[in-house]
Coordinates of C-alpha atoms in Angstrom, one line a residue:
M1 CA 26.2 -161.6 -21.6
K2 CA 28.9 -164.2 -21.1
D3 CA 31.7 -162.0 -22.4
Y4 CA 30.5 -159.1 -20.2
F5 CA 30.7 -161.0 -17.1
R6 CA 34.1 -162.4 -18.1
L7 CA 35.3 -158.6 -18.7
L8 CA 33.7 -157.7 -15.5
S9 CA 35.8 -160.2 -13.6
F10 CA 38.9 -158.1 -14.3
A11 CA 37.4 -155.4 -12.0
K12 CA 37.9 -157.7 -8.9
P13 CA 37.9 -157.2 -5.9
I14 CA 34.9 -155.3 -7.1
E15 CA 33.4 -155.1 -3.7
K16 CA 36.3 -152.6 -2.7
F17 CA 34.7 -150.2 -5.2
A18 CA 31.1 -151.3 -5.3
I19 CA 30.2 -150.6 -1.7
P20 CA 31.3 -147.1 -1.4
Y21 CA 29.8 -146.5 -4.8
V22 CA 26.4 -148.0 -3.9
F23 CA 26.5 -145.9 -0.6
A24 CA 27.2 -142.7 -2.4
T25 CA 25.0 -143.1 -5.2
L26 CA 21.9 -143.9 -2.9
L27 CA 22.5 -140.8 -0.9
Y28 CA 23.1 -138.8 -4.1
I29 CA 19.6 -140.1 -5.4
L30 CA 18.0 -139.4 -2.1
F31 CA 19.3 -135.8 -2.0
N32 CA 18.5 -135.2 -5.6
T33 CA 15.0 -136.4 -5.3
L34 CA 14.5 -134.2 -2.3
N35 CA 15.1 -131.2 -4.6
L36 CA 12.2 -132.1 -6.6
A37 CA 10.0 -133.2 -3.8
L38 CA 10.4 -129.8 -2.3
L39 CA 8.9 -128.1 -5.3
A40 CA 5.4 -128.7 -4.6
P41 CA 5.6 -127.1 -1.0
L42 CA 7.8 -124.3 -2.5
L43 CA 5.0 -123.4 -4.8
D44 CA 2.5 -123.6 -2.1
T45 CA 4.4 -121.3 0.0
L46 CA 4.6 -118.9 -2.9
F47 CA 0.9 -118.9 -4.0
N48 CA -0.9 -119.8 -0.8
H49 CA -1.8 -117.3 2.0
K50 CA -1.7 -117.7 5.6
K51 CA -5.5 -117.8 6.0
A52 CA -5.9 -120.3 3.3
V53 CA -3.3 -122.6 5.2
E54 CA -5.3 -122.1 8.4
V55 CA -8.6 -123.0 6.7
A56 CA -6.6 -126.1 5.1
V57 CA -5.2 -127.1 8.3
A58 CA -8.4 -127.1 10.2
A59 CA -10.4 -128.8 7.4
A60 CA -7.9 -131.5 6.4
P61 CA -8.7 -135.0 7.6
A62 CA -6.0 -137.2 8.9
I63 CA -3.9 -139.0 6.2
T64 CA -5.9 -141.9 5.1
E65 CA -4.4 -145.3 3.8
E66 CA -5.6 -144.4 0.3
K67 CA -3.2 -141.6 0.5
S68 CA -0.2 -143.6 1.8
W69 CA 1.8 -143.0 -1.4
W70 CA 1.5 -139.4 -0.4
D71 CA 2.9 -139.6 3.0
I72 CA 6.4 -138.1 2.1
M73 CA 5.0 -135.2 0.3
A74 CA 2.4 -134.7 3.0
K75 CA 5.2 -134.3 5.7
F76 CA 6.9 -131.7 3.6
R77 CA 3.5 -129.9 3.2
E78 CA 2.9 -130.1 7.0
L79 CA 6.3 -128.6 7.6
T80 CA 5.8 -125.6 5.3
D81 CA 2.5 -125.1 6.6
Y82 CA 4.0 -125.1 10.0
F83 CA 6.4 -122.4 9.1
I84 CA 3.7 -120.2 7.4
L85 CA 1.5 -120.5 10.4
N86 CA 4.3 -119.6 12.9
Y87 CA 6.6 -117.4 10.8
G88 CA 4.9 -116.0 8.0
D89 CA 5.2 -116.6 4.2
A90 CA 8.5 -114.7 3.7
Q91 CA 10.3 -116.7 6.5
A92 CA 8.7 -120.1 5.4
L93 CA 10.1 -119.3 1.8
K94 CA 13.5 -118.5 3.2
Y95 CA 13.5 -121.9 5.1
V96 CA 12.3 -123.9 2.1
C97 CA 15.0 -122.4 -0.1
L98 CA 17.7 -123.1 2.5
M99 CA 16.5 -126.8 2.6
I100 CA 16.8 -127.0 -1.2
V101 CA 20.1 -125.4 -1.2
A102 CA 21.5 -127.8 1.4
S103 CA 19.8 -130.8 -0.6
V104 CA 21.4 -129.8 -3.7
F105 CA 25.0 -129.3 -1.9
L106 CA 24.5 -132.9 -0.3
S107 CA 23.5 -134.3 -3.7
N108 CA 26.4 -133.0 -5.5
I109 CA 29.1 -134.0 -2.9
F110 CA 27.7 -137.5 -3.1
R111 CA 27.7 -137.3 -6.9
Y112 CA 31.3 -136.5 -6.8
L113 CA 32.1 -139.3 -4.2
S114 CA 30.1 -141.7 -6.6
A115 CA 32.0 -140.6 -9.8
K116 CA 35.4 -140.6 -7.9
T117 CA 34.7 -144.2 -7.0
M118 CA 33.6 -145.4 -10.4
E119 CA 36.7 -143.7 -12.0
D120 CA 39.0 -145.7 -9.5
L121 CA 37.2 -148.8 -10.6
R122 CA 37.6 -148.0 -14.2
V123 CA 41.4 -147.4 -13.8
H124 CA 41.7 -150.5 -11.8
T125 CA 39.8 -152.6 -14.4
L126 CA 42.2 -151.2 -17.2
L127 CA 45.2 -151.9 -15.2
N128 CA 44.3 -155.6 -14.6
L129 CA 42.9 -156.1 -18.2
R130 CA 46.0 -154.5 -20.0
K131 CA 48.2 -156.5 -17.6
N132 CA 46.6 -159.9 -18.4
V133 CA 46.4 -159.2 -22.1
F134 CA 50.2 -158.2 -22.2
N135 CA 51.1 -161.2 -20.0
N136 CA 49.5 -163.6 -22.1
V137 CA 50.8 -162.1 -25.2
M138 CA 54.4 -162.4 -23.7
N139 CA 53.7 -166.0 -22.6
L140 CA 52.7 -167.2 -26.2
H141 CA 55.1 -169.2 -28.4
L142 CA 57.0 -167.7 -31.3
G143 CA 54.9 -169.5 -33.9
Y144 CA 51.9 -167.5 -32.8
F145 CA 53.7 -164.1 -33.9
N146 CA 54.7 -165.6 -37.1
S147 CA 51.1 -166.0 -38.2
Q148 CA 49.6 -162.8 -36.8
R149 CA 49.9 -159.2 -37.7
K150 CA 51.9 -157.1 -35.2
G151 CA 49.3 -154.1 -35.7
D152 CA 46.5 -156.3 -34.8
I153 CA 48.1 -157.4 -31.6
I154 CA 48.9 -153.7 -30.7
S155 CA 45.4 -152.5 -31.4
K156 CA 44.0 -155.2 -29.1
V157 CA 46.3 -154.3 -26.3
S158 CA 46.0 -150.6 -26.7
S159 CA 42.7 -149.3 -28.4
D160 CA 40.5 -152.2 -27.7
V161 CA 41.4 -152.5 -24.1
Q162 CA 40.5 -148.8 -23.7
V163 CA 37.2 -149.1 -25.3
V164 CA 36.5 -152.3 -23.1
Q165 CA 37.2 -150.7 -19.7
F166 CA 35.1 -147.5 -20.7
T167 CA 32.1 -149.7 -21.6
V168 CA 32.3 -152.1 -18.8
T169 CA 32.5 -149.4 -16.1
N170 CA 30.1 -147.1 -17.6
T171 CA 27.4 -150.0 -18.1
L172 CA 28.0 -151.1 -14.4
Q173 CA 27.5 -147.4 -13.5
V174 CA 24.3 -147.1 -15.5
V175 CA 23.0 -150.4 -14.5
F176 CA 22.9 -149.6 -10.9
K177 CA 22.4 -145.8 -10.8
E178 CA 20.0 -145.2 -13.5
P179 CA 17.4 -147.9 -12.8
V180 CA 17.4 -146.9 -8.9
T181 CA 16.9 -143.2 -10.1
L182 CA 14.2 -144.3 -12.3
I183 CA 12.5 -146.4 -9.7
V184 CA 12.5 -143.6 -7.3
Y185 CA 11.1 -141.1 -9.6
I186 CA 8.6 -143.5 -10.5
V187 CA 7.5 -144.1 -6.9
L188 CA 7.3 -140.2 -6.4
L189 CA 5.1 -139.9 -9.4
F190 CA 2.9 -142.6 -8.3
S191 CA 2.7 -140.8 -4.9
I192 CA 1.4 -137.7 -6.7
S193 CA -0.9 -139.3 -9.2
V194 CA -1.6 -143.0 -9.9
K195 CA -3.6 -142.2 -12.8
L196 CA -1.3 -139.9 -14.7
T197 CA 1.8 -142.2 -13.9
L198 CA -0.1 -145.4 -15.3
F199 CA -0.8 -143.4 -18.5
S200 CA 2.8 -142.4 -18.8
L201 CA 4.2 -145.7 -18.3
L202 CA 2.1 -147.1 -21.2
I203 CA 4.3 -144.9 -23.5
I204 CA 7.8 -145.9 -22.3
P205 CA 8.0 -149.3 -23.9
L206 CA 7.4 -147.8 -27.3
S207 CA 10.4 -145.6 -26.9
G208 CA 12.4 -148.8 -25.8
L209 CA 11.4 -150.6 -28.9
I210 CA 12.3 -147.8 -31.2
I211 CA 15.8 -147.3 -29.7
A212 CA 16.5 -151.0 -29.8
K213 CA 15.8 -151.1 -33.5
I214 CA 18.2 -148.2 -34.1
V215 CA 21.2 -149.8 -32.2
K216 CA 20.6 -153.3 -33.5
R217 CA 23.5 -153.5 -36.0
L218 CA 26.0 -151.6 -33.8
R219 CA 27.9 -154.6 -32.6
Q220 CA 28.6 -155.9 -36.2
Q221 CA 29.7 -152.4 -37.4
A222 CA 31.9 -152.1 -34.2
T223 CA 33.7 -155.4 -34.9
Q224 CA 34.5 -154.3 -38.4
A225 CA 35.5 -150.9 -37.0
H226 CA 38.2 -152.7 -34.6
E227 CA 39.5 -154.8 -37.3
T228 CA 40.0 -152.1 -39.6
F229 CA 41.7 -149.9 -37.1
A230 CA 44.0 -152.9 -36.4
N231 CA 45.0 -152.9 -40.2
M232 CA 45.7 -149.2 -40.0
I233 CA 48.1 -149.9 -36.9
G234 CA 49.8 -152.8 -38.9
Y235 CA 50.3 -150.5 -41.9
L236 CA 51.8 -147.7 -39.8
D237 CA 54.0 -150.2 -38.0
E238 CA 55.3 -151.5 -41.2
A239 CA 55.8 -148.0 -42.8
L240 CA 57.7 -146.8 -39.9
S241 CA 60.0 -150.0 -39.4
G242 CA 60.7 -149.9 -43.1
I243 CA 61.0 -146.3 -43.9
K244 CA 64.4 -146.4 -45.4
I245 CA 63.3 -149.1 -47.9
V246 CA 60.0 -147.1 -48.7
K247 CA 62.0 -144.1 -49.6
A248 CA 64.8 -146.1 -51.5
F249 CA 62.3 -147.7 -53.8
N250 CA 60.2 -144.6 -54.2
A251 CA 57.2 -146.4 -52.6
T252 CA 56.0 -143.5 -50.7
D253 CA 52.8 -143.0 -52.7
Y254 CA 52.2 -146.6 -52.5
V255 CA 52.5 -146.8 -48.8
K256 CA 50.3 -143.6 -48.3
D257 CA 47.6 -144.9 -50.7
R258 CA 47.4 -148.3 -48.8
F259 CA 47.0 -146.6 -45.5
H260 CA 44.6 -144.0 -47.0
Q261 CA 42.3 -146.7 -48.2
E262 CA 42.1 -148.3 -45.1
N263 CA 41.6 -144.9 -43.3
V264 CA 38.8 -144.3 -45.4
K265 CA 37.3 -147.6 -44.8
Y266 CA 37.6 -147.1 -41.1
S267 CA 36.2 -143.5 -41.3
N268 CA 33.0 -144.9 -43.2
I269 CA 32.5 -147.6 -40.7
T270 CA 32.9 -145.3 -37.8
R271 CA 30.7 -142.6 -39.2
K272 CA 27.9 -145.1 -39.6
M273 CA 28.2 -146.5 -36.3
V274 CA 28.3 -143.1 -34.7
R275 CA 25.3 -142.1 -36.5
R276 CA 23.3 -144.8 -35.2
Q277 CA 24.7 -144.2 -31.6
Q278 CA 23.9 -140.4 -31.9
L279 CA 20.5 -141.1 -33.4
A280 CA 19.4 -142.9 -30.1
S281 CA 19.8 -139.7 -28.1
P282 CA 17.7 -137.3 -29.9
V283 CA 15.1 -139.9 -30.7
S284 CA 14.8 -140.7 -26.9
E285 CA 14.8 -137.1 -26.3
F286 CA 12.1 -136.3 -28.8
L287 CA 10.0 -139.2 -27.6
G288 CA 10.4 -137.7 -23.9
V289 CA 9.1 -134.5 -25.0
M290 CA 6.1 -136.0 -26.7
M291 CA 5.4 -138.0 -23.5
V292 CA 5.7 -134.7 -21.4
A293 CA 3.4 -133.1 -23.8
G294 CA 0.8 -135.9 -23.7
I295 CA 0.9 -135.8 -19.9
V296 CA 0.6 -132.1 -19.8
Y297 CA -2.5 -132.3 -22.0
F298 CA -4.0 -135.3 -20.3
G299 CA -3.2 -134.2 -16.7
G300 CA -4.3 -130.6 -17.6
S301 CA -7.5 -131.8 -18.8
L302 CA -8.2 -133.6 -15.4
V303 CA -7.4 -130.6 -13.4
L304 CA -9.4 -128.2 -15.5
T305 CA -12.4 -130.4 -15.6
G306 CA -12.1 -131.3 -11.7
K307 CA -11.8 -134.9 -12.5
S308 CA -8.4 -135.1 -10.5
D309 CA -7.7 -133.9 -6.9
L310 CA -4.3 -132.5 -8.1
T311 CA -3.7 -128.9 -7.2
S312 CA -1.8 -126.7 -9.6
S313 CA 1.4 -127.0 -7.5
E314 CA 1.3 -130.6 -7.5
F315 CA 0.6 -130.9 -11.1
I316 CA 3.5 -128.6 -11.9
A317 CA 5.8 -130.5 -9.6
Y318 CA 4.5 -133.7 -11.3
I319 CA 5.7 -132.3 -14.7
A320 CA 9.1 -131.4 -13.3
I321 CA 9.7 -134.7 -11.7
F322 CA 8.4 -136.6 -14.8
S323 CA 10.8 -134.5 -17.2
Q324 CA 13.6 -135.9 -15.0
V325 CA 12.5 -139.6 -15.6
M326 CA 13.7 -139.1 -19.1
R327 CA 17.4 -138.5 -18.1
P328 CA 17.9 -141.9 -16.6
A329 CA 15.8 -143.5 -19.3
K330 CA 18.0 -141.8 -21.9
A331 CA 21.4 -142.7 -20.3
L332 CA 20.2 -146.5 -20.3
S333 CA 19.6 -146.1 -23.8
D334 CA 22.9 -144.6 -24.6
A335 CA 24.5 -147.3 -22.4
F336 CA 22.7 -149.9 -24.5
S337 CA 23.9 -148.5 -27.7
G338 CA 27.4 -148.1 -26.3
I339 CA 27.8 -151.8 -24.9
H340 CA 27.8 -153.2 -28.5
S341 CA 31.0 -151.5 -29.4
G342 CA 32.5 -152.6 -25.9
L343 CA 31.4 -156.1 -26.3
A344 CA 33.0 -156.0 -30.0
A345 CA 36.3 -155.1 -28.7
G346 CA 36.0 -157.3 -25.6
K347 CA 35.5 -160.3 -27.7
R348 CA 38.7 -159.5 -29.6
V349 CA 40.6 -159.0 -26.2
L350 CA 39.3 -162.2 -24.8
D351 CA 40.2 -164.1 -27.8
L352 CA 43.8 -162.9 -27.3
I353 CA 43.7 -163.8 -23.6
D354 CA 42.2 -167.2 -24.5
E355 CA 45.1 -167.9 -26.7
K356 CA 47.2 -170.5 -25.2
P357 CA 50.8 -170.9 -25.4
E358 CA 51.8 -174.2 -27.4
I359 CA 54.9 -174.6 -25.1
V360 CA 54.5 -174.8 -21.5
D361 CA 56.3 -176.5 -18.6
S362 CA 55.1 -180.1 -17.7
P363 CA 53.8 -180.8 -14.2
K364 CA 56.9 -182.6 -13.5
A365 CA 59.4 -180.2 -15.1
I366 CA 62.6 -180.0 -13.4
E367 CA 65.0 -177.1 -13.0
I368 CA 68.5 -177.4 -14.1
K369 CA 71.3 -175.3 -12.6
S370 CA 74.2 -176.1 -15.1
F371 CA 75.1 -177.6 -18.5
N372 CA 77.5 -180.5 -18.0
S373 CA 77.9 -182.9 -20.9
S374 CA 76.3 -182.4 -24.1
I375 CA 73.0 -181.5 -26.0
V376 CA 71.9 -184.3 -28.5
L377 CA 69.2 -184.0 -31.2
Q378 CA 67.7 -187.7 -31.6
D379 CA 65.7 -188.4 -34.8
V380 CA 64.2 -184.7 -34.7
S381 CA 61.8 -183.7 -37.4
F382 CA 59.8 -180.6 -37.7
S383 CA 57.1 -179.3 -40.3
Y384 CA 55.1 -176.0 -40.9
G385 CA 51.8 -177.4 -42.0
E386 CA 52.6 -180.1 -44.5
K387 CA 55.8 -178.5 -45.4
K388 CA 58.8 -180.6 -44.0
I389 CA 61.6 -178.3 -42.7
L390 CA 63.8 -181.0 -40.7
D391 CA 63.8 -184.6 -41.4
H392 CA 65.1 -187.1 -38.9
I393 CA 68.1 -184.9 -37.7
N394 CA 70.6 -186.5 -35.5
I395 CA 73.4 -184.2 -34.0
E396 CA 75.5 -184.2 -30.9
I397 CA 77.0 -181.0 -29.3
P398 CA 79.5 -181.8 -26.7
K399 CA 80.2 -179.4 -23.8
G400 CA 83.1 -177.0 -24.6
K401 CA 83.0 -177.6 -28.4
T402 CA 82.1 -175.5 -31.2
V403 CA 79.5 -176.9 -33.7
A404 CA 78.8 -175.1 -37.0
L405 CA 75.6 -175.4 -39.2
V406 CA 76.1 -174.4 -42.9
G407 CA 74.3 -175.2 -46.1
P408 CA 72.1 -173.3 -48.5
S409 CA 69.5 -170.8 -47.4
G410 CA 66.1 -172.6 -46.7
G411 CA 67.7 -175.8 -45.6
G412 CA 66.3 -175.5 -41.9
K413 CA 69.3 -174.3 -40.1
S414 CA 67.6 -171.6 -38.1
T415 CA 64.7 -173.9 -37.4
L416 CA 67.1 -176.3 -35.8
M417 CA 68.6 -173.8 -33.8
D418 CA 65.2 -172.5 -32.5
L419 CA 64.3 -176.1 -31.4
I420 CA 67.2 -176.1 -28.6
P421 CA 65.8 -173.3 -26.5
R422 CA 62.3 -174.5 -27.2
F423 CA 61.0 -171.6 -29.1
I424 CA 59.4 -174.4 -31.2
E425 CA 58.8 -178.0 -30.7
P426 CA 59.7 -181.0 -32.7
Q427 CA 56.8 -183.0 -34.0
E428 CA 59.1 -186.2 -34.1
G429 CA 62.2 -187.2 -32.1
K430 CA 63.6 -185.7 -29.0
I431 CA 66.4 -183.3 -27.8
L432 CA 68.4 -184.1 -24.6
I433 CA 70.4 -181.8 -22.3
D434 CA 72.8 -183.8 -20.2
G435 CA 70.5 -186.9 -21.0
I436 CA 67.4 -185.2 -20.0
D437 CA 64.5 -184.5 -22.4
I438 CA 64.2 -180.7 -22.7
R439 CA 60.4 -181.0 -22.6
E440 CA 60.9 -182.4 -18.9
V441 CA 63.0 -179.2 -18.1
K442 CA 61.5 -175.8 -17.1
V443 CA 61.7 -173.6 -20.1
A444 CA 63.0 -170.7 -17.9
S445 CA 65.9 -172.7 -16.5
L446 CA 66.9 -174.1 -19.9
R447 CA 67.0 -170.8 -21.5
S448 CA 69.2 -169.4 -18.6
Q449 CA 71.9 -171.8 -19.7
M450 CA 72.1 -169.9 -23.2
G451 CA 72.9 -166.9 -24.6
F452 CA 71.9 -165.6 -28.1
V453 CA 73.3 -163.5 -30.8
N454 CA 71.2 -163.2 -34.0
Q455 CA 71.8 -161.9 -37.5
E456 CA 69.5 -159.0 -36.6
S457 CA 70.8 -156.7 -33.9
I458 CA 67.7 -156.7 -31.7
L459 CA 68.2 -153.7 -29.4
F460 CA 65.9 -151.5 -27.4
N461 CA 65.1 -147.7 -27.3
D462 CA 67.2 -147.0 -24.0
T463 CA 70.6 -146.2 -23.0
I464 CA 73.7 -148.5 -23.8
F465 CA 74.1 -149.5 -20.1
N466 CA 70.5 -150.9 -19.9
N467 CA 70.8 -152.7 -23.3
I468 CA 73.8 -154.5 -22.2
A469 CA 72.3 -155.1 -18.7
F470 CA 69.2 -156.4 -20.3
A471 CA 70.4 -160.1 -19.6
K472 CA 71.3 -159.2 -15.9
P473 CA 69.3 -156.3 -14.6
D474 CA 71.2 -156.1 -11.3
A475 CA 74.5 -155.9 -13.0
T476 CA 77.0 -153.4 -11.7
A477 CA 78.8 -150.7 -13.8
D478 CA 81.9 -152.6 -13.6
E479 CA 80.5 -155.9 -14.9
V480 CA 78.8 -154.0 -17.8
M481 CA 81.9 -152.2 -18.6
A482 CA 83.9 -155.6 -18.5
A483 CA 81.4 -157.2 -21.0
A484 CA 81.7 -154.2 -23.2
K485 CA 85.5 -154.4 -23.4
I486 CA 85.4 -158.2 -24.2
A487 CA 83.0 -157.4 -27.1
N488 CA 85.2 -154.7 -28.4
A489 CA 82.5 -152.2 -27.6
H490 CA 84.1 -150.0 -24.9
D491 CA 86.0 -147.7 -26.9
F492 CA 83.1 -146.6 -29.4
I493 CA 80.8 -146.3 -26.3
M494 CA 83.2 -143.9 -24.7
N495 CA 83.1 -141.9 -27.9
T496 CA 79.6 -141.4 -27.7
D497 CA 78.0 -138.1 -26.1
E498 CA 76.9 -139.6 -22.8
G499 CA 79.1 -142.8 -22.7
Y500 CA 77.1 -145.7 -21.4
E501 CA 74.1 -143.5 -20.6
T502 CA 73.6 -142.5 -24.2
S503 CA 70.2 -143.5 -25.8
I504 CA 70.7 -145.4 -29.0
G505 CA 67.1 -144.7 -30.2
D506 CA 64.5 -147.0 -31.7
R507 CA 66.2 -150.5 -32.4
G508 CA 69.5 -148.8 -31.9
I509 CA 69.3 -146.6 -35.1
R510 CA 71.9 -144.2 -33.7
L511 CA 74.5 -146.8 -34.1
S512 CA 76.3 -148.6 -36.9
G513 CA 75.5 -152.3 -37.7
G514 CA 78.8 -153.3 -36.3
Q515 CA 78.2 -151.2 -33.0
R516 CA 75.0 -152.7 -32.6
Q517 CA 76.0 -156.3 -33.1
R518 CA 78.8 -155.7 -30.5
L519 CA 76.4 -154.4 -27.9
C520 CA 74.5 -157.7 -28.4
I521 CA 77.6 -159.7 -27.8
A522 CA 78.2 -157.7 -24.6
R523 CA 74.9 -158.4 -23.6
A524 CA 75.4 -162.2 -24.1
I525 CA 78.6 -162.0 -22.3
L526 CA 77.2 -160.3 -19.4
G527 CA 74.7 -163.2 -18.9
N528 CA 77.7 -165.7 -18.7
P529 CA 75.9 -168.6 -20.2
P530 CA 77.6 -172.0 -20.8
L531 CA 76.0 -172.4 -24.1
M532 CA 76.2 -169.7 -27.1
L533 CA 73.8 -169.9 -30.0
L534 CA 74.9 -167.6 -32.7
D535 CA 72.8 -167.3 -35.8
E536 CA 74.8 -165.7 -38.7
A537 CA 76.2 -162.9 -36.3
T538 CA 78.4 -161.4 -38.9
S539 CA 76.7 -161.9 -42.2
A540 CA 75.3 -158.4 -42.5
L541 CA 78.5 -156.5 -41.6
D542 CA 81.3 -154.8 -43.6
T543 CA 84.8 -156.2 -43.4
E544 CA 86.0 -153.9 -40.8
S545 CA 83.2 -154.5 -38.7
E546 CA 83.1 -158.2 -39.1
K547 CA 86.7 -158.4 -38.0
L548 CA 85.8 -156.6 -34.8
V549 CA 82.7 -158.6 -34.3
Q550 CA 84.4 -161.9 -35.2
D551 CA 87.1 -161.0 -32.5
A552 CA 84.7 -160.4 -30.0
L553 CA 82.7 -163.6 -30.8
Y554 CA 86.0 -165.6 -30.4
K555 CA 86.5 -164.2 -26.9
L556 CA 82.7 -164.9 -26.3
M557 CA 83.2 -168.7 -27.3
E558 CA 86.1 -169.2 -25.1
N559 CA 85.5 -171.9 -22.7
R560 CA 81.9 -172.2 -23.9
T561 CA 79.8 -174.5 -25.9
S562 CA 78.7 -173.0 -29.2
L563 CA 76.4 -173.7 -31.9
I564 CA 76.9 -171.4 -34.9
I565 CA 74.9 -170.8 -38.1
A566 CA 77.3 -169.1 -40.6
H567 CA 77.2 -168.3 -44.5
R568 CA 80.8 -167.0 -44.5
L569 CA 82.7 -170.1 -44.1
S570 CA 85.8 -168.5 -43.4
T571 CA 84.5 -167.7 -40.0
I572 CA 84.0 -171.3 -38.8
Q573 CA 86.8 -173.2 -40.3
N574 CA 88.3 -173.7 -36.7
A575 CA 85.0 -175.2 -35.4
D576 CA 85.3 -178.7 -33.7
L577 CA 82.4 -180.1 -35.9
I578 CA 80.8 -178.6 -39.0
V579 CA 77.3 -179.9 -40.0
V580 CA 76.1 -179.5 -43.5
V581 CA 72.3 -179.3 -43.7
E582 CA 70.4 -179.3 -47.0
N583 CA 66.6 -179.6 -47.4
G584 CA 66.1 -180.5 -43.7
K585 CA 68.6 -183.3 -43.8
V586 CA 72.2 -183.6 -42.5
I587 CA 74.2 -184.7 -45.6
E588 CA 77.8 -184.2 -44.2
S589 CA 79.5 -183.5 -40.8
G590 CA 83.0 -183.5 -39.9
S591 CA 86.0 -181.1 -39.4
H592 CA 86.9 -178.4 -41.9
S593 CA 89.8 -180.5 -43.4
E594 CA 87.6 -183.6 -43.4
L595 CA 84.6 -182.2 -45.2
L596 CA 87.1 -180.7 -48.0
N597 CA 88.4 -184.1 -48.5
Y598 CA 84.7 -185.4 -49.0
N599 CA 84.6 -183.1 -51.8
G600 CA 80.9 -182.8 -51.5
L601 CA 78.6 -179.8 -50.9
Y602 CA 80.7 -178.1 -48.4
R603 CA 83.7 -178.1 -50.8
R604 CA 81.5 -176.6 -53.3
L605 CA 80.3 -173.9 -51.1
I606 CA 83.9 -173.2 -50.0
D607 CA 84.9 -173.0 -53.8
M608 CA 82.2 -170.7 -54.7
Q609 CA 82.8 -168.2 -51.8
T610 CA 86.7 -168.2 -52.7
F611 CA 85.7 -167.5 -56.3
S612 CA 83.5 -164.7 -55.4
E613 CA 85.9 -163.3 -53.1

């Protein structure tokens, strides 16, 4: 129940919905019960004659304390008797029918208002829950996403949240409405016959035990179903993202088979779970019919043998009311079976909400407005688990200088660059910006001083204009165009169908690699940061595209501090400082000419690239 109440907290301010819901529901129950309460007087009106009513009225004693349960029904009977005596049977029948119609009309009006309020609460809960889940996901550190399947995260944010909001609000609805309805019906039944009602209540716990036994394993099956569905979403995402590779390697059948196996597993679990859920409803209905049949037999015997003071109309009304008792009881059993699936999904959602980002602003973190002198890495070490990635790195990046990181793949260059914007944190040492430890700087203000261009051109399924303006949403058309011109992107943009308003498709699929990269550079230029981080920005391009992109990069780096990772060493020969990193250590540093004279790893890398070209 702890998880349930946590999930319910996302419905706040719940009183905004609960008060009108309670008011409308109570009025619905009142008028809905009134329909059944009028049944006995209606039957009396149909079957009794005026003279019989006159005799009954003359002979009837005042309502006694023993008959206090019957006060409400007695009032209805007195009212119909009054109509019969004064207006006749036909007129009395008309009045009773009009009362029933009015009661049904009002009960349905308040039923609609009750359902409308609950739907508003459901939408409100979904809005808050999905907002909190997504916000927390966006705040998590990059390391979290390296260890999690994207499909599992997508499943939690979309499918699991949907299941949770229906379960929470439906259960909330059932927990108030159905018990109150049940209590009102039972009170009405007691008012007709205490003996019959006590007999019927002996059977209800048996029904509850049987249904509880049926739904016992639902929560475990629901958890398995949600996890399997998340795997399916993961496979779907991988297949769509890598569709070109899938087809290139004739792996379509393999991908189909992998998805199909998970689909079959999910279908089997869902089938078993739904069977149990659906079994609860017919079982409760069958038990209800058995109870009605038992009461008909028991109560009918009492009436026939004269051991009960129930009239025929009262007994029929009792049976009709008791048949309605099973509806809220059945709704409670269905809610009880459904809550297990919701709580299983809710546990997964709450686990995601409870996941805390490892990188947060310290309480005394300051905001920096500019970059003035240098970034210094002092004795920095970093490990993934027990694997050492960086080992006591010392580098200084002075303002206005270009520093390049080179070396064999897997040496730790990208990890080193990720440390500067605090995508990850070093286990040892510290990084200073203008002499301030970056752990004492607000993350947002630190990253605002930096621009990023990665090897992979990360773009969004939007227009060219919005992709460039991503770093500055309030940018004007002139500013966006100026950034595109510097990035050598304006000409190809104007050759597209709709210019800057052209949609580039998922991940920029409608553009070439060089065009995508130039848009990324334009995006970085528009932000106008003093420090640029360039991670192999040209390594995946052809020669012509590389020349255009490299020219754009030179313009980008003008009057800026730049940290570059490059495998094509020809592109960084003019760097102010070249740092050679191998196996997590700095083994050489200096200018291009100095490193050539060292005749070390840098020289060997240069020679290999020259030979291969």
